[in-house]
PDB file of C-alpha atoms in Angstrom:
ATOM      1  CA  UNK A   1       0.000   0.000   0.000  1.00  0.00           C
ATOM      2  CA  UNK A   2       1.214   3.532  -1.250  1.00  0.00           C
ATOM      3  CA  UNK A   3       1.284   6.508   1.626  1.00  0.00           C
ATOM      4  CA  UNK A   4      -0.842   9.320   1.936  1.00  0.00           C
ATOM      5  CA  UNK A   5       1.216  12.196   2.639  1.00  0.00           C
ATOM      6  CA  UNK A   6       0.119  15.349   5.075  1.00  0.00           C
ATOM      7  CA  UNK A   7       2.243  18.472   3.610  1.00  0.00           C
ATOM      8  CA  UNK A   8       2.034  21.509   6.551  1.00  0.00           C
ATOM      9  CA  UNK A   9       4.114  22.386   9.952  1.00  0.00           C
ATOM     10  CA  UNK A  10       3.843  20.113  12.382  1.00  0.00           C
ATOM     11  CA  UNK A  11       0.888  20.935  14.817  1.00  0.00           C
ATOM     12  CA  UNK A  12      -1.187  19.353  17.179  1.00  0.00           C
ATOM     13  CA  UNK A  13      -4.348  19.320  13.935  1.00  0.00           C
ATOM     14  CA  UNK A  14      -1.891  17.582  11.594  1.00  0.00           C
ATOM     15  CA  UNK A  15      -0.700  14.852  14.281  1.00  0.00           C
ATOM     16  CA  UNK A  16      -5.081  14.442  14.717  1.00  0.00           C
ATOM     17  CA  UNK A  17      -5.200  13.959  11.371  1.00  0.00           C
ATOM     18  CA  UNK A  18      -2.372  11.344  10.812  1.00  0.00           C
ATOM     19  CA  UNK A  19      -3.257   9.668  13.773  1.00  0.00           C
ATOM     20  CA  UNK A  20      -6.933   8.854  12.512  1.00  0.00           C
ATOM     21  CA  UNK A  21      -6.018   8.007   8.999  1.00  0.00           C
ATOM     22  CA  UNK A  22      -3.392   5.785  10.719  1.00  0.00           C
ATOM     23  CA  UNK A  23      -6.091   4.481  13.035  1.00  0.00           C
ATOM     24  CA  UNK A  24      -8.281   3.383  10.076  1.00  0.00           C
ATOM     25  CA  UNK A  25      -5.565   1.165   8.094  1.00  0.00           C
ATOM     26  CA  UNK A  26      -3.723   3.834   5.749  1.00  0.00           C
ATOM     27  CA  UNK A  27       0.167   4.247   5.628  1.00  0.00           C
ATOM     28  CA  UNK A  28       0.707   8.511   6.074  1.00  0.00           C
ATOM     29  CA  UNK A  29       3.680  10.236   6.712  1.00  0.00           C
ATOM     30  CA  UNK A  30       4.481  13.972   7.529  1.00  0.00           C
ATOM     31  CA  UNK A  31       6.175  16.275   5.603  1.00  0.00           C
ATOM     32  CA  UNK A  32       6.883  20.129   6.003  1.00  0.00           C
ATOM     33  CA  UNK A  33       6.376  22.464   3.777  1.00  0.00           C
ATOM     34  CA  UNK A  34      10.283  23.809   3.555  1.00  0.00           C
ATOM     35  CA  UNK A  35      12.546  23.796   0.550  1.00  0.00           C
ATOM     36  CA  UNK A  36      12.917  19.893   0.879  1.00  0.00           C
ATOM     37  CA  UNK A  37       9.394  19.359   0.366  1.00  0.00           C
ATOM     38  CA  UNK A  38       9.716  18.485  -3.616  1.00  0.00           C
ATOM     39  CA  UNK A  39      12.520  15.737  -3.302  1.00  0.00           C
ATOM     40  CA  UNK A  40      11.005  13.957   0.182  1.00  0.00           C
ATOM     41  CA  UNK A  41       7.342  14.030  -1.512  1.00  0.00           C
ATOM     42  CA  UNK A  42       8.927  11.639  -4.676  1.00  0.00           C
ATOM     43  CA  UNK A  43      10.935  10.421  -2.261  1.00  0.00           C
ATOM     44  CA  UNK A  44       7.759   8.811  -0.403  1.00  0.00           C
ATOM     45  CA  UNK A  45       5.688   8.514  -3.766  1.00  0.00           C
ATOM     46  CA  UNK A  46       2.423   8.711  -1.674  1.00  0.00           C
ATOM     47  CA  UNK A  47      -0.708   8.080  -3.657  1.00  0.00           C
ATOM     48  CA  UNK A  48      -2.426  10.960  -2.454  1.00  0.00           C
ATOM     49  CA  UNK A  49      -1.176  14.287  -0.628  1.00  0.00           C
ATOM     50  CA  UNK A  50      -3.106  16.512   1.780  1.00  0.00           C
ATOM     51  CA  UNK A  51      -2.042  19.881   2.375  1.00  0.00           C
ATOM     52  CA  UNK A  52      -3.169  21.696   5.805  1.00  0.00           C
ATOM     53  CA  UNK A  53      -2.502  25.634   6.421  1.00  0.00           C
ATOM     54  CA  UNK A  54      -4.691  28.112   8.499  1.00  0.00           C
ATOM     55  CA  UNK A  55      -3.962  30.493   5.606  1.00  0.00           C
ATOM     56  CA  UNK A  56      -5.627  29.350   2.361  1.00  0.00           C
ATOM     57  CA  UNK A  57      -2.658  31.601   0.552  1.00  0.00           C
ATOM     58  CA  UNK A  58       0.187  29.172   2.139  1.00  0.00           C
ATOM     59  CA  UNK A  59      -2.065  26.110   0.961  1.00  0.00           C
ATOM     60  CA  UNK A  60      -2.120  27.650  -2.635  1.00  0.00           C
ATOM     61  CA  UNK A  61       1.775  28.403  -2.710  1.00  0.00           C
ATOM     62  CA  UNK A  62       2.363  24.860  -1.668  1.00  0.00           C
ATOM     63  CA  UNK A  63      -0.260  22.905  -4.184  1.00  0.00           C
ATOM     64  CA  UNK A  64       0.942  24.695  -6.790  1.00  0.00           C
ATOM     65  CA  UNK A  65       4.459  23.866  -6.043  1.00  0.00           C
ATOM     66  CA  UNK A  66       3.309  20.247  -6.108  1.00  0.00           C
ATOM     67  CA  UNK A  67       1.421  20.778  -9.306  1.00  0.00           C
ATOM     68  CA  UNK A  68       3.986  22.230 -11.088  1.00  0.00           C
ATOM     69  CA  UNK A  69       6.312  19.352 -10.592  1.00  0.00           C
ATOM     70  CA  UNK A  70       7.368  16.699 -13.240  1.00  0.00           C
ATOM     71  CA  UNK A  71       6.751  14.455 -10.776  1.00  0.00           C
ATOM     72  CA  UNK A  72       4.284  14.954  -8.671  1.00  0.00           C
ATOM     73  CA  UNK A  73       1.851  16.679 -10.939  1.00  0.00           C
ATOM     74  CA  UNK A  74      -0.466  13.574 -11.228  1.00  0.00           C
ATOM     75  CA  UNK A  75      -1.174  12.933  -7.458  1.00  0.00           C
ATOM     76  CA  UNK A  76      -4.465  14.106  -6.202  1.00  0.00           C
ATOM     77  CA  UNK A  77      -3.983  17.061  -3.895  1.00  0.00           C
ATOM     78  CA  UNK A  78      -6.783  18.000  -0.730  1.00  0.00           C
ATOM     79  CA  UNK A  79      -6.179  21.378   0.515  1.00  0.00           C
ATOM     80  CA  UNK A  80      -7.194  21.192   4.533  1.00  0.00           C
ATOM     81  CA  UNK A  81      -7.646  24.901   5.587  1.00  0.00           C
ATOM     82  CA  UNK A  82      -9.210  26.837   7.828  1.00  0.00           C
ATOM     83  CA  UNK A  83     -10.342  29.955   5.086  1.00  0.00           C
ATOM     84  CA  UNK A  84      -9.922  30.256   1.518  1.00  0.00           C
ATOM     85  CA  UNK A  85     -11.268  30.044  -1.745  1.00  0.00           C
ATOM     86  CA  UNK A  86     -11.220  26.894  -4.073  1.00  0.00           C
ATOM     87  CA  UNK A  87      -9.660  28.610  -7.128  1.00  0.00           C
ATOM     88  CA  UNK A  88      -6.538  27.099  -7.259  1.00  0.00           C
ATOM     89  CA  UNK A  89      -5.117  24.025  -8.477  1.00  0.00           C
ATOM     90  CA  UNK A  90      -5.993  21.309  -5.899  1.00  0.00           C
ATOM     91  CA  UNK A  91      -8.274  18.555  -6.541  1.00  0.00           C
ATOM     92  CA  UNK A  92     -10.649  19.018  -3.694  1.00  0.00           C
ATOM     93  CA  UNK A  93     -10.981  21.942  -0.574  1.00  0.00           C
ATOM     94  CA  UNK A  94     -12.114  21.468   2.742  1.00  0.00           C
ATOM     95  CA  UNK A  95     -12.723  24.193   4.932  1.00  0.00           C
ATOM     96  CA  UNK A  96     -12.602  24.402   9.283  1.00  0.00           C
ATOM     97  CA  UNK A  97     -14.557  22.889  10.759  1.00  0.00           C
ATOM     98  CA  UNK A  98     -15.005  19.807   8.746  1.00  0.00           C
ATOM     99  CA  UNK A  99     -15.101  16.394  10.050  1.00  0.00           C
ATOM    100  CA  UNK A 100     -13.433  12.590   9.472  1.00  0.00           C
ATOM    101  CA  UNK A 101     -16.328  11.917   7.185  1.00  0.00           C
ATOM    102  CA  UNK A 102     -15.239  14.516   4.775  1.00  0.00           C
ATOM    103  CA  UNK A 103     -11.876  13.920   4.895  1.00  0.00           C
ATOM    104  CA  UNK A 104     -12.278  10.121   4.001  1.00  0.00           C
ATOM    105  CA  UNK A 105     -14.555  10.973   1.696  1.00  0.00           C
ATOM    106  CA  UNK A 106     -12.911  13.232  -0.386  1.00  0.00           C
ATOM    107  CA  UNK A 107      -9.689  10.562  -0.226  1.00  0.00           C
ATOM    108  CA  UNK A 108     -12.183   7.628  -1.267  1.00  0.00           C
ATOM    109  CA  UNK A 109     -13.327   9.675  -4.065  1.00  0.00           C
ATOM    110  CA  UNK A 110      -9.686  10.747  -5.085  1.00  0.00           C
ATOM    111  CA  UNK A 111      -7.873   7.891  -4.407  1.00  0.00           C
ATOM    112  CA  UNK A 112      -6.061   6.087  -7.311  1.00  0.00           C
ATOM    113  CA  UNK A 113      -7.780   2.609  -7.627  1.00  0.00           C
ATOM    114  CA  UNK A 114      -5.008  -0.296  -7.033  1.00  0.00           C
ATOM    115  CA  UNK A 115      -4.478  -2.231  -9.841  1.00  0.00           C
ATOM    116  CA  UNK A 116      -4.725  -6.255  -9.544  1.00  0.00           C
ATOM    117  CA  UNK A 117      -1.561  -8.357 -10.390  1.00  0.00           C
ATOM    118  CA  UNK A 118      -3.047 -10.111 -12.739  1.00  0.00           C
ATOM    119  CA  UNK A 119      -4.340  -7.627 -14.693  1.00  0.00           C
ATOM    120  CA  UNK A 120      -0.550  -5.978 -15.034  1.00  0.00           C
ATOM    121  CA  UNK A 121       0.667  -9.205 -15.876  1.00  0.00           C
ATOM    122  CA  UNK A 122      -2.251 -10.026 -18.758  1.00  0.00           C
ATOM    123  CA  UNK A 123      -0.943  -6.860 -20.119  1.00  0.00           C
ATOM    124  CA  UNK A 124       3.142  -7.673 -20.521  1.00  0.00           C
ATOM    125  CA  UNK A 125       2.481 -10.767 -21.862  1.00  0.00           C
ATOM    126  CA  UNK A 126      -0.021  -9.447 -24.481  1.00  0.00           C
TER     127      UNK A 126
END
């Protein structure tokens, strides 16, 4: 199973968070948001990345970072924050307070679908 990785400074919201996604069977690690944040992110090569700033702006700077990469560009992006607007370039927004529900929601919904073995393997040999 690929990670899901929570992109912000680490706070006492962003432990919460990895802590119940934990909790409910999915890998997650913690990254910050510093100059290191490109390399550690395809580094990880999580499946799905959630961002979480108080300031919507921050959230923006840092999704579009991700977005912009070579990389990264395909992962699915949730932008946690507490105000904001949705007009940038994640692939969902949630917006204080929201609750568990939401958040697994909006991964369910964005989540890349695994891929069986056999399928893969039907493939090469075709």
């Amino acid at each position: 199973m690929k990670a899901i990785a929570i992109v912000g400074h680490a706070d006492q919201s962003k432990t919460l968070l990895a802590d119940l996604l934990h909790w409910h069977g999915l890998s997650v690690f913690q990254v910050d948001d510093n100059e290191t944040l490109l390399p550690v992110l395809s580094f990880i090569s999580p499946e799905l990345i959630i961002v979480r700033a108080t300031v919507a702006a921050a959230s923006e700077l840092v999704c579009d970072r991700i977005k912009n990469s070579t990389v990264l560009s395909d992962l699915p992006v949730i932008v946690c924050t507490d105000q904001g607007s949705n007009s940038g370039s994640a692939d969902a927004y949630l917006y204080s307070p929201y609750t568990a529900e939401e958040i697994f929601a909006n991964i369910q919904t964005l989540r890349p679908l695994a891929q069986p073995v056999d399928s893969v393997s039907a493939r090469l040999d075709a």
